[in-house]
Tab-separated table of C-alpha atoms in Angstrom:
chain	number	residue	atom	x	y	z
A	12	MET	CA	0.000	0.000	0.000
A	13	TYR	CA	1.023	3.614	-0.595
A	14	LEU	CA	-1.498	5.963	0.970
A	15	PHE	CA	-2.169	9.689	0.525
A	16	ALA	CA	-4.863	11.702	2.324
A	17	SER	CA	-6.687	14.946	1.546
A	18	GLU	CA	-9.295	16.893	3.505
A	19	ALA	CA	-12.161	19.263	2.719
A	20	VAL	CA	-14.412	21.409	4.923
A	21	SER	CA	-17.914	22.737	4.350
A	22	ALA	CA	-19.128	26.324	4.175
A	23	GLY	CA	-20.540	25.847	7.663
A	24	HIS	CA	-17.163	25.132	9.223
A	25	PRO	CA	-16.219	28.072	11.491
A	26	ASP	CA	-13.033	28.881	9.554
A	27	LYS	CA	-14.988	28.885	6.300
A	28	CYS	CA	-17.632	31.138	7.852
A	29	ALA	CA	-14.844	33.641	8.504
A	30	ASP	CA	-13.548	33.331	4.923
A	31	ILE	CA	-17.032	33.752	3.453
A	32	ILE	CA	-17.751	36.863	5.513
A	33	ALA	CA	-14.394	38.379	4.541
A	34	ASP	CA	-14.987	37.679	0.858
A	35	SER	CA	-18.552	38.957	1.052
A	36	ILE	CA	-16.990	42.269	2.091
A	37	VAL	CA	-14.655	42.093	-0.925
A	38	ASP	CA	-17.567	41.297	-3.280
A	39	THR	CA	-19.728	44.131	-1.968
A	40	LEU	CA	-17.008	46.773	-2.056
A	41	LEU	CA	-15.759	45.860	-5.545
A	42	GLN	CA	-19.316	45.894	-6.877
A	43	LEU	CA	-19.835	49.385	-5.465
A	44	ASP	CA	-16.310	50.669	-6.182
A	45	PRO	CA	-14.048	48.541	-8.441
A	46	ASP	CA	-11.011	50.511	-7.230
A	47	SER	CA	-11.529	49.438	-3.614
A	48	LYS	CA	-8.500	48.043	-1.815
A	49	VAL	CA	-9.530	45.455	0.746
A	50	ALA	CA	-7.765	43.306	3.331
A	51	THR	CA	-10.125	42.510	6.185
A	52	GLU	CA	-9.693	39.557	8.525
A	53	VAL	CA	-12.527	37.907	10.439
A	54	PHE	CA	-12.383	36.088	13.770
A	55	ILE	CA	-15.455	34.339	15.162
A	56	SER	CA	-15.717	33.042	18.709
A	57	GLY	CA	-19.036	32.065	20.185
A	58	LYS	CA	-21.500	34.830	19.357
A	59	HIS	CA	-18.742	37.371	18.644
A	60	VAL	CA	-17.732	38.291	15.098
A	61	ILE	CA	-14.649	40.501	14.992
A	62	ILE	CA	-13.696	42.248	11.738
A	63	GLY	CA	-10.342	43.975	11.460
A	64	GLY	CA	-7.976	45.101	8.734
A	65	GLU	CA	-7.590	47.850	6.171
A	66	VAL	CA	-9.867	49.242	3.480
A	67	LYS	CA	-9.506	52.071	0.951
A	68	THR	CA	-12.761	52.809	-0.871
A	69	LYS	CA	-15.229	55.490	-1.942
A	70	VAL	CA	-18.016	53.534	-0.273
A	71	HIS	CA	-19.395	54.881	2.992
A	72	LEU	CA	-18.614	52.329	5.686
A	73	ASP	CA	-20.300	52.101	9.053
A	74	HIS	CA	-21.262	49.404	11.532
A	75	ALA	CA	-24.561	48.750	9.757
A	76	PHE	CA	-22.678	47.994	6.510
A	77	TYR	CA	-20.689	45.197	8.127
A	78	GLU	CA	-23.603	43.927	10.205
A	79	GLU	CA	-25.760	43.419	7.112
A	80	ILE	CA	-22.983	41.513	5.338
A	81	VAL	CA	-22.330	39.248	8.325
A	82	LYS	CA	-25.956	38.258	8.854
A	83	LYS	CA	-26.602	37.735	5.139
A	84	ALA	CA	-23.502	35.529	4.871
A	85	PHE	CA	-24.565	33.321	7.788
A	86	ASN	CA	-28.048	32.911	6.345
A	87	GLN	CA	-26.657	31.916	2.949
A	88	ILE	CA	-24.329	29.396	4.606
A	89	GLY	CA	-27.352	27.811	6.261
A	90	TYR	CA	-27.357	29.191	9.813
A	91	PRO	CA	-29.405	28.749	11.839
A	92	GLU	CA	-30.523	25.202	10.986
A	93	SER	CA	-34.133	24.641	11.997
A	94	GLY	CA	-33.367	21.246	13.489
A	95	PHE	CA	-31.131	22.651	16.215
A	96	GLU	CA	-31.699	24.633	19.378
A	97	ARG	CA	-29.899	27.689	20.707
A	98	GLY	CA	-26.721	26.524	22.327
A	99	GLU	CA	-26.309	23.805	19.696
A	100	THR	CA	-25.711	26.008	16.668
A	101	PHE	CA	-25.107	29.616	15.620
A	102	PHE	CA	-28.046	32.014	15.433
A	103	PRO	CA	-27.183	35.138	13.381
A	104	ASP	CA	-29.708	37.252	15.282
A	105	GLU	CA	-27.567	36.776	18.402
A	106	ALA	CA	-24.317	37.822	16.727
A	107	GLU	CA	-22.343	40.595	18.383
A	108	ILE	CA	-20.333	42.260	15.640
A	109	HIS	CA	-17.211	44.275	16.394
A	110	THR	CA	-15.405	46.259	13.693
A	111	TYR	CA	-11.817	47.451	13.824
A	112	VAL	CA	-11.184	48.498	10.226
A	113	SER	CA	-8.753	51.275	9.317
A	114	THR	CA	-7.666	52.913	6.050
A	115	GLN	CA	-5.001	51.222	3.948
A	116	SER	CA	-1.527	52.564	4.639
A	117	PRO	CA	-0.475	55.264	2.116
A	118	ASP	CA	2.930	53.562	2.005
A	119	ILE	CA	1.254	50.503	0.463
A	120	THR	CA	-1.039	52.544	-1.779
A	121	MET	CA	1.822	54.357	-3.509
A	122	GLY	CA	3.410	51.020	-4.393
A	123	VAL	CA	0.204	49.486	-5.720
A	124	VAL	CA	-1.235	52.386	-7.734
A	125	LYS	CA	1.007	53.124	-10.716
A	126	GLY	CA	0.798	56.109	-13.050
A	127	ASP	CA	0.786	53.977	-16.215
A	128	ASN	CA	-2.423	52.149	-15.207
A	129	GLU	CA	-0.329	49.249	-14.027
A	130	ILE	CA	-0.744	47.665	-10.613
A	131	GLY	CA	2.221	46.965	-8.418
A	132	ALA	CA	2.111	43.812	-6.335
A	133	GLY	CA	0.346	44.553	-3.042
A	134	ASP	CA	2.933	42.576	-1.115
A	135	GLN	CA	5.931	40.342	-1.535
A	136	GLY	CA	5.526	36.587	-1.565
A	137	MET	CA	5.370	33.398	-3.579
A	138	MET	CA	2.357	31.522	-4.889
A	139	PHE	CA	1.999	28.044	-6.352
A	140	GLY	CA	-0.061	26.503	-9.106
A	141	TYR	CA	-0.503	22.768	-9.533
A	142	ALA	CA	-2.141	20.366	-11.942
A	143	SER	CA	-2.220	16.596	-12.239
A	144	SER	CA	-3.354	14.168	-14.930
A	145	GLU	CA	-5.165	11.978	-12.370
A	146	ARG	CA	-8.540	13.379	-13.470
A	147	ASP	CA	-10.063	15.148	-16.462
A	148	ASP	CA	-10.247	18.374	-14.450
A	149	TYR	CA	-6.485	18.139	-13.716
A	150	MET	CA	-7.037	18.040	-9.966
A	151	PRO	CA	-5.487	15.499	-7.555
A	152	ILE	CA	-7.896	12.686	-6.883
A	153	ALA	CA	-8.014	12.259	-3.077
A	154	PHE	CA	-8.698	15.968	-2.706
A	155	SER	CA	-11.382	15.958	-5.390
A	156	TYR	CA	-13.176	13.028	-3.768
A	157	ALA	CA	-13.023	14.733	-0.361
A	158	ARG	CA	-14.608	17.851	-1.866
A	159	GLU	CA	-17.264	15.907	-3.770
A	160	ILE	CA	-18.252	13.965	-0.657
A	161	ARG	CA	-18.414	17.240	1.254
A	162	ASP	CA	-20.588	18.800	-1.446
A	163	VAL	CA	-23.204	16.036	-1.502
A	164	LEU	CA	-23.398	15.894	2.308
A	165	TYR	CA	-23.670	19.679	2.557
A	166	ALA	CA	-26.426	19.732	-0.074
A	167	TYR	CA	-28.310	17.086	1.904
A	168	ALA	CA	-27.870	19.039	5.146
A	169	LEU	CA	-29.329	22.192	3.583
A	170	LYS	CA	-32.425	20.241	2.525
A	171	HIS	CA	-32.688	18.215	5.747
A	172	PRO	CA	-31.788	20.481	8.688
A	173	GLU	CA	-33.780	18.195	10.959
A	174	THR	CA	-31.058	15.588	10.421
A	175	PHE	CA	-27.704	17.220	9.679
A	176	GLY	CA	-26.066	20.547	10.376
A	177	VAL	CA	-23.948	22.428	7.837
A	178	ASP	CA	-20.696	22.149	9.827
A	179	MET	CA	-18.715	19.175	8.486
A	180	LYS	CA	-15.291	17.898	7.442
A	181	THR	CA	-14.440	15.097	5.027
A	182	GLU	CA	-11.224	13.239	4.298
A	183	VAL	CA	-10.319	10.623	1.707
A	184	ILE	CA	-7.271	8.375	1.765
A	185	ILE	CA	-6.264	6.951	-1.607
A	186	ASP	CA	-4.155	3.838	-2.031
A	187	TYR	CA	-1.743	4.294	-4.920
A	188	GLY	CA	-0.257	0.855	-4.392
A	189	THR	CA	3.319	2.050	-4.894
A	190	LYS	CA	5.295	5.279	-4.750
A	191	GLU	CA	5.897	4.922	-8.479
A	192	ASN	CA	2.153	4.943	-9.103
A	193	PHE	CA	1.840	8.069	-6.960
A	194	ASP	CA	4.623	9.791	-8.887
A	195	HIS	CA	3.005	8.924	-12.215
A	196	CYS	CA	-0.625	9.742	-11.354
A	197	LYS	CA	-1.989	6.201	-11.103
A	198	PRO	CA	-4.344	5.973	-8.118
A	199	GLN	CA	-5.645	2.467	-7.432
A	200	SER	CA	-8.554	2.700	-4.980
A	201	ILE	CA	-10.045	4.448	-1.979
A	202	ALA	CA	-8.720	2.970	1.251
A	203	LYS	CA	-10.487	5.112	3.871
A	204	ILE	CA	-13.222	7.736	4.102
A	205	ILE	CA	-13.466	10.005	7.143
A	206	VAL	CA	-16.494	12.191	7.863
A	207	ALA	CA	-17.303	14.474	10.776
A	208	ILE	CA	-20.844	15.791	10.316
A	209	SER	CA	-22.987	17.699	12.799
A	210	HIS	CA	-26.364	16.102	13.479
A	211	ASN	CA	-29.599	16.531	15.407
A	212	LYS	CA	-29.386	15.066	18.898
A	213	ASP	CA	-32.321	12.750	18.194
A	214	VAL	CA	-30.569	11.049	15.259
A	215	ALA	CA	-28.832	7.867	16.437
A	216	GLN	CA	-25.221	7.287	15.447
A	217	ALA	CA	-26.154	4.123	13.563
A	218	GLU	CA	-28.542	6.203	11.431
A	219	VAL	CA	-25.910	8.903	10.874
A	220	LYS	CA	-23.469	6.288	9.582
A	221	ARG	CA	-26.058	4.593	7.403
A	222	LEU	CA	-27.221	7.868	5.868
A	223	VAL	CA	-23.714	9.181	5.204
A	224	LYS	CA	-22.708	6.007	3.363
A	225	GLU	CA	-25.945	6.011	1.380
A	226	ILE	CA	-25.581	9.653	0.338
A	227	ILE	CA	-21.997	9.080	-0.760
A	228	LYS	CA	-22.772	5.927	-2.749
A	229	GLU	CA	-25.772	7.425	-4.518
A	230	ASN	CA	-24.381	10.864	-5.354
A	231	VAL	CA	-20.591	10.796	-5.857
A	232	LYS	CA	-19.318	9.699	-9.266
A	233	PHE	CA	-16.187	7.708	-8.526
A	234	GLU	CA	-13.728	6.587	-11.185
A	235	ALA	CA	-14.072	2.948	-12.210
A	236	GLY	CA	-12.669	0.610	-9.569
A	237	HIS	CA	-12.010	3.295	-6.960
A	238	PHE	CA	-15.025	2.736	-4.702
A	239	ASN	CA	-15.462	-0.749	-3.269
A	240	GLU	CA	-17.390	-0.403	-0.018
A	241	LYS	CA	-16.187	-3.779	1.273
A	242	ASN	CA	-12.572	-2.667	1.056
A	243	ILE	CA	-13.032	0.843	2.493
A	244	THR	CA	-12.649	1.670	6.161
A	245	PHE	CA	-15.176	4.348	7.197
A	246	TYR	CA	-14.701	6.672	10.162
A	247	ILE	CA	-17.946	8.590	10.643
A	248	ASN	CA	-18.240	10.854	13.700
A	249	ASN	CA	-15.530	8.941	15.445
A	250	THR	CA	-16.212	10.524	18.860
A	251	GLY	CA	-19.747	9.119	18.724
A	252	ARG	CA	-21.587	12.466	18.821
A	253	PHE	CA	-21.455	15.836	17.033
A	254	VAL	CA	-24.469	17.895	18.087
A	255	GLN	CA	-23.014	21.197	19.288
A	256	HIS	CA	-21.240	22.729	16.313
A	257	SER	CA	-20.734	25.968	14.334
A	258	PRO	CA	-18.738	28.942	15.677
A	259	ILE	CA	-20.309	28.514	19.102
A	260	ALA	CA	-18.459	25.200	19.446
A	261	ASP	CA	-15.168	26.164	17.786
A	262	SER	CA	-13.672	29.495	16.780
A	263	GLY	CA	-13.221	30.493	13.160
A	264	LEU	CA	-10.440	32.528	11.551
A	265	THR	CA	-9.829	33.831	8.049
A	266	GLY	CA	-7.146	32.046	6.074
A	267	ARG	CA	-6.796	28.983	8.275
A	268	LYS	CA	-7.923	26.486	5.625
A	269	VAL	CA	-5.478	27.288	2.823
A	270	VAL	CA	-4.674	23.619	2.158
A	271	CYS	CA	-8.390	22.846	1.738
A	272	ASP	CA	-8.685	25.932	-0.460
A	273	THR	CA	-6.022	24.837	-2.931
A	274	TYR	CA	-4.516	21.389	-3.602
A	275	GLY	CA	-5.309	19.320	-0.535
A	276	GLY	CA	-1.689	18.763	0.423
A	277	TYR	CA	-0.533	17.528	-2.982
A	278	ALA	CA	1.425	20.728	-3.590
A	279	PRO	CA	3.012	23.544	-1.561
A	280	ILE	CA	0.977	26.557	-0.531
A	281	GLY	CA	2.077	30.176	-0.786
A	282	GLY	CA	2.761	32.658	1.923
A	283	GLY	CA	-0.816	33.831	2.426
A	284	SER	CA	-4.466	32.968	1.956
A	285	GLN	CA	-6.714	34.260	-0.802
A	286	SER	CA	-9.845	35.133	1.146
A	287	SER	CA	-10.346	38.719	2.341
A	288	LYS	CA	-8.101	40.252	-0.343
A	289	ASP	CA	-8.775	42.328	-3.423
A	290	TYR	CA	-7.181	41.726	-6.833
A	291	THR	CA	-4.040	43.786	-6.138
A	292	LYS	CA	-2.952	41.193	-3.584
A	293	VAL	CA	-0.851	38.592	-5.379
A	294	ASP	CA	-1.742	36.016	-2.731
A	295	ARG	CA	-5.005	35.840	-4.660
A	296	THR	CA	-4.225	36.843	-8.235
A	297	ALA	CA	-0.980	34.915	-8.621
A	298	LEU	CA	-2.528	31.729	-7.244
A	299	TYR	CA	-5.160	31.887	-9.986
A	300	ALA	CA	-2.567	32.599	-12.678
A	301	ALA	CA	-0.256	29.836	-11.466
A	302	ARG	CA	-3.095	27.282	-11.478
A	303	TRP	CA	-4.074	28.430	-14.990
A	304	LEU	CA	-0.515	27.906	-16.226
A	305	ALA	CA	-0.061	24.529	-14.539
A	306	LYS	CA	-3.357	23.271	-15.946
A	307	HIS	CA	-2.342	24.293	-19.475
A	308	ILE	CA	0.990	22.477	-19.195
A	309	VAL	CA	-0.653	19.188	-18.227
A	310	ALA	CA	-3.609	19.571	-20.603
A	311	ALA	CA	-1.201	20.271	-23.481
A	312	GLY	CA	0.564	16.970	-22.843
A	313	LEU	CA	3.849	18.464	-21.676
A	314	ALA	CA	3.838	16.544	-18.386
A	315	LYS	CA	1.703	14.400	-16.100
A	316	LYS	CA	2.147	16.907	-13.281
A	317	ALA	CA	3.101	20.568	-13.168
A	318	LEU	CA	4.022	22.791	-10.245
A	319	ILE	CA	4.413	26.528	-10.928
A	320	GLN	CA	5.961	29.013	-8.527
A	321	LEU	CA	5.441	32.753	-9.058
A	322	SER	CA	7.195	35.184	-6.739
A	323	TYR	CA	6.696	38.919	-6.379
A	324	VAL	CA	8.141	41.914	-4.567
A	325	ILE	CA	5.905	44.696	-3.306
A	326	ALA	CA	5.357	47.588	-5.767
A	327	GLU	CA	6.793	45.653	-8.759
A	328	PRO	CA	4.208	44.567	-11.353
A	329	ARG	CA	5.955	41.569	-12.944
A	330	PRO	CA	6.992	38.503	-10.977
A	331	VAL	CA	10.655	38.394	-10.032
A	332	SER	CA	10.745	34.668	-10.759
A	333	VAL	CA	8.713	32.132	-12.724
A	334	THR	CA	9.582	28.507	-12.043
A	335	VAL	CA	8.149	25.361	-13.635
A	336	ASP	CA	8.672	21.942	-12.037
A	337	THR	CA	7.174	18.971	-13.893
A	338	GLN	CA	8.322	16.661	-11.083
A	339	HIS	CA	10.142	14.261	-13.416
A	340	THR	CA	6.943	13.537	-15.365
A	341	GLY	CA	7.810	15.513	-18.499
A	342	LEU	CA	6.529	14.019	-21.762
A	343	THR	CA	8.695	16.067	-24.162
A	344	GLU	CA	12.362	16.920	-24.545
A	345	ILE	CA	11.775	20.428	-23.201
A	346	LYS	CA	13.591	21.077	-19.946
A	347	ASP	CA	11.818	22.730	-17.042
A	348	GLU	CA	14.171	25.713	-17.129
A	349	GLU	CA	13.350	26.313	-20.817
A	350	LEU	CA	9.649	26.035	-20.099
A	351	SER	CA	9.997	28.507	-17.236
A	352	GLN	CA	11.687	31.098	-19.449
A	353	ILE	CA	9.267	30.727	-22.370
A	354	ILE	CA	6.268	31.211	-20.072
A	355	ALA	CA	7.894	34.203	-18.345
A	356	ASP	CA	8.506	35.818	-21.748
A	357	LYS	CA	5.032	35.074	-23.135
A	358	PHE	CA	2.760	36.076	-20.233
A	359	PRO	CA	3.204	39.381	-18.309
A	360	LEU	CA	1.646	37.920	-15.125
A	361	THR	CA	1.251	41.368	-13.589
A	362	PRO	CA	-1.675	42.006	-11.223
A	363	ARG	CA	-3.274	44.168	-13.921
A	364	TRP	CA	-2.877	41.503	-16.623
A	365	ILE	CA	-4.237	38.757	-14.369
A	366	THR	CA	-7.105	40.959	-13.173
A	367	GLU	CA	-8.218	41.872	-16.680
A	368	LYS	CA	-7.852	38.330	-18.002
A	369	PHE	CA	-10.037	36.801	-15.303
A	370	GLY	CA	-12.258	39.802	-14.483
A	371	LEU	CA	-11.105	39.867	-10.876
A	372	ASP	CA	-12.297	43.449	-10.332
A	373	ARG	CA	-15.855	42.585	-11.407
A	374	PRO	CA	-17.310	39.886	-9.140
A	375	SER	CA	-20.997	39.296	-9.883
A	376	GLU	CA	-23.756	36.704	-9.819
A	377	GLU	CA	-23.244	36.214	-13.563
A	378	SER	CA	-19.495	35.507	-13.413
A	379	PHE	CA	-18.321	34.557	-9.933
A	380	LEU	CA	-18.489	35.803	-6.375
A	381	TYR	CA	-15.479	35.574	-4.100
A	382	ALA	CA	-17.739	34.431	-1.266
A	383	ASP	CA	-18.868	31.419	-3.317
A	384	ILE	CA	-15.254	30.609	-4.148
A	385	ALA	CA	-14.356	30.807	-0.472
A	386	ALA	CA	-17.126	28.301	0.284
A	387	LYS	CA	-16.140	25.764	-2.384
A	388	GLY	CA	-12.398	26.188	-2.916
A	389	GLN	CA	-10.145	28.596	-4.766
A	390	ILE	CA	-9.383	26.343	-7.731
A	391	GLY	CA	-10.637	23.257	-9.543
A	392	TYR	CA	-14.196	24.192	-10.552
A	393	ALA	CA	-14.820	24.461	-14.311
A	394	GLU	CA	-16.867	27.662	-14.058
A	395	TYR	CA	-13.979	29.684	-12.611
A	396	PRO	CA	-12.334	31.903	-15.262
A	397	TRP	CA	-8.837	30.700	-14.266
A	398	GLU	CA	-9.861	27.117	-15.060
A	399	LYS	CA	-10.468	27.879	-18.754
A	400	LEU	CA	-7.999	26.307	-21.218
A	401	ASP	CA	-8.171	29.309	-23.528
A	402	GLU	CA	-4.455	29.242	-24.476
A	403	LEU	CA	-4.235	25.508	-25.078
A	404	ALA	CA	-3.718	25.936	-28.826
A	405	TRP	CA	-0.693	28.193	-28.184
A	406	PHE	CA	0.862	25.729	-25.736
A	407	LYS	CA	0.447	22.839	-28.174
A	408	LYS	CA	1.796	24.824	-31.122
A	409	GLU	CA	4.705	26.372	-29.208
A	410	PHE	CA	5.851	23.051	-27.854
A	411	ARG	CA	4.692	20.923	-30.812
A	412	CYS	CA	2.570	18.632	-28.695
């Protein structure tokens, strides 16, 4: 056996609640003022929701502005669930909201806002993009299964609040058989499935376990041969009870689920999270660009895996380094260092270029909302603009694939 595990969390998880609130602030401000600069962090503990950070915008901000966003976000997440009592889950009408938001430092502003309509990087740092040939969507498989199991359980919880709450975590452990299979994107089967799901106190643990297995079997589309219930070890609510949940049971903090937001542990993560930040922050924009590049490399047949690192220095528009690592899975004679240079020469990868390419300054119901992305994950969903293979023809022609 050669095992690898990945985890996912639902929108109702306290950390995700914090991310969703923070990105709801970003969505609202950019819709009202596309030039807004936003970096607000959210901490939730019990009934307290604390919002801090920096904002530069033309929008009038007061306590009522933040209070409306917080309560709307919780309601969209699914709180409160009608099957739970006060003390068991979070009730938005009881929330005590505290705001400690200041204006963005002018020292940062002068580095970000350039006279030539360019945008300087809002901070220094490095971001990573990753893609794998394990699936048609070029995402690693254990992570994708963990997210898909989470999604079907969360959807059931929203429809059946008398049974399940919206606070849950899922984990899938894949058996690759050998390290060589892992290196060359050949997963064999699911070895273990782990689920922690909040539930009504009147639902017996035997029923929780039966329902969870049934929902998974009936709703998740597994690759052929990957799901054999007889050979899978299930851990469902391993403490035996999960009634009290939500932020009243565990605190939530922005940016604490960056592994779940990106590649599920299959690849490195950058120096910061994406949630809470506007498009000038390369923690967000460069992650999207790096994923877009990595996906093109694998989809074009250049390699079975691709890891991209982009690094930036504050106030400079272009990345100071572009690095491609195909992790010894290259399918052409092109060396990684050549690939790195060609990509660096072809694509500007400035915050302005990335923003305009993916419409990052225009979140909307018709395109995408950052709050929805925070709930589901920053990459890997076909509807995201940075998942489009719109330069695939160039990659194939340039590298004669």
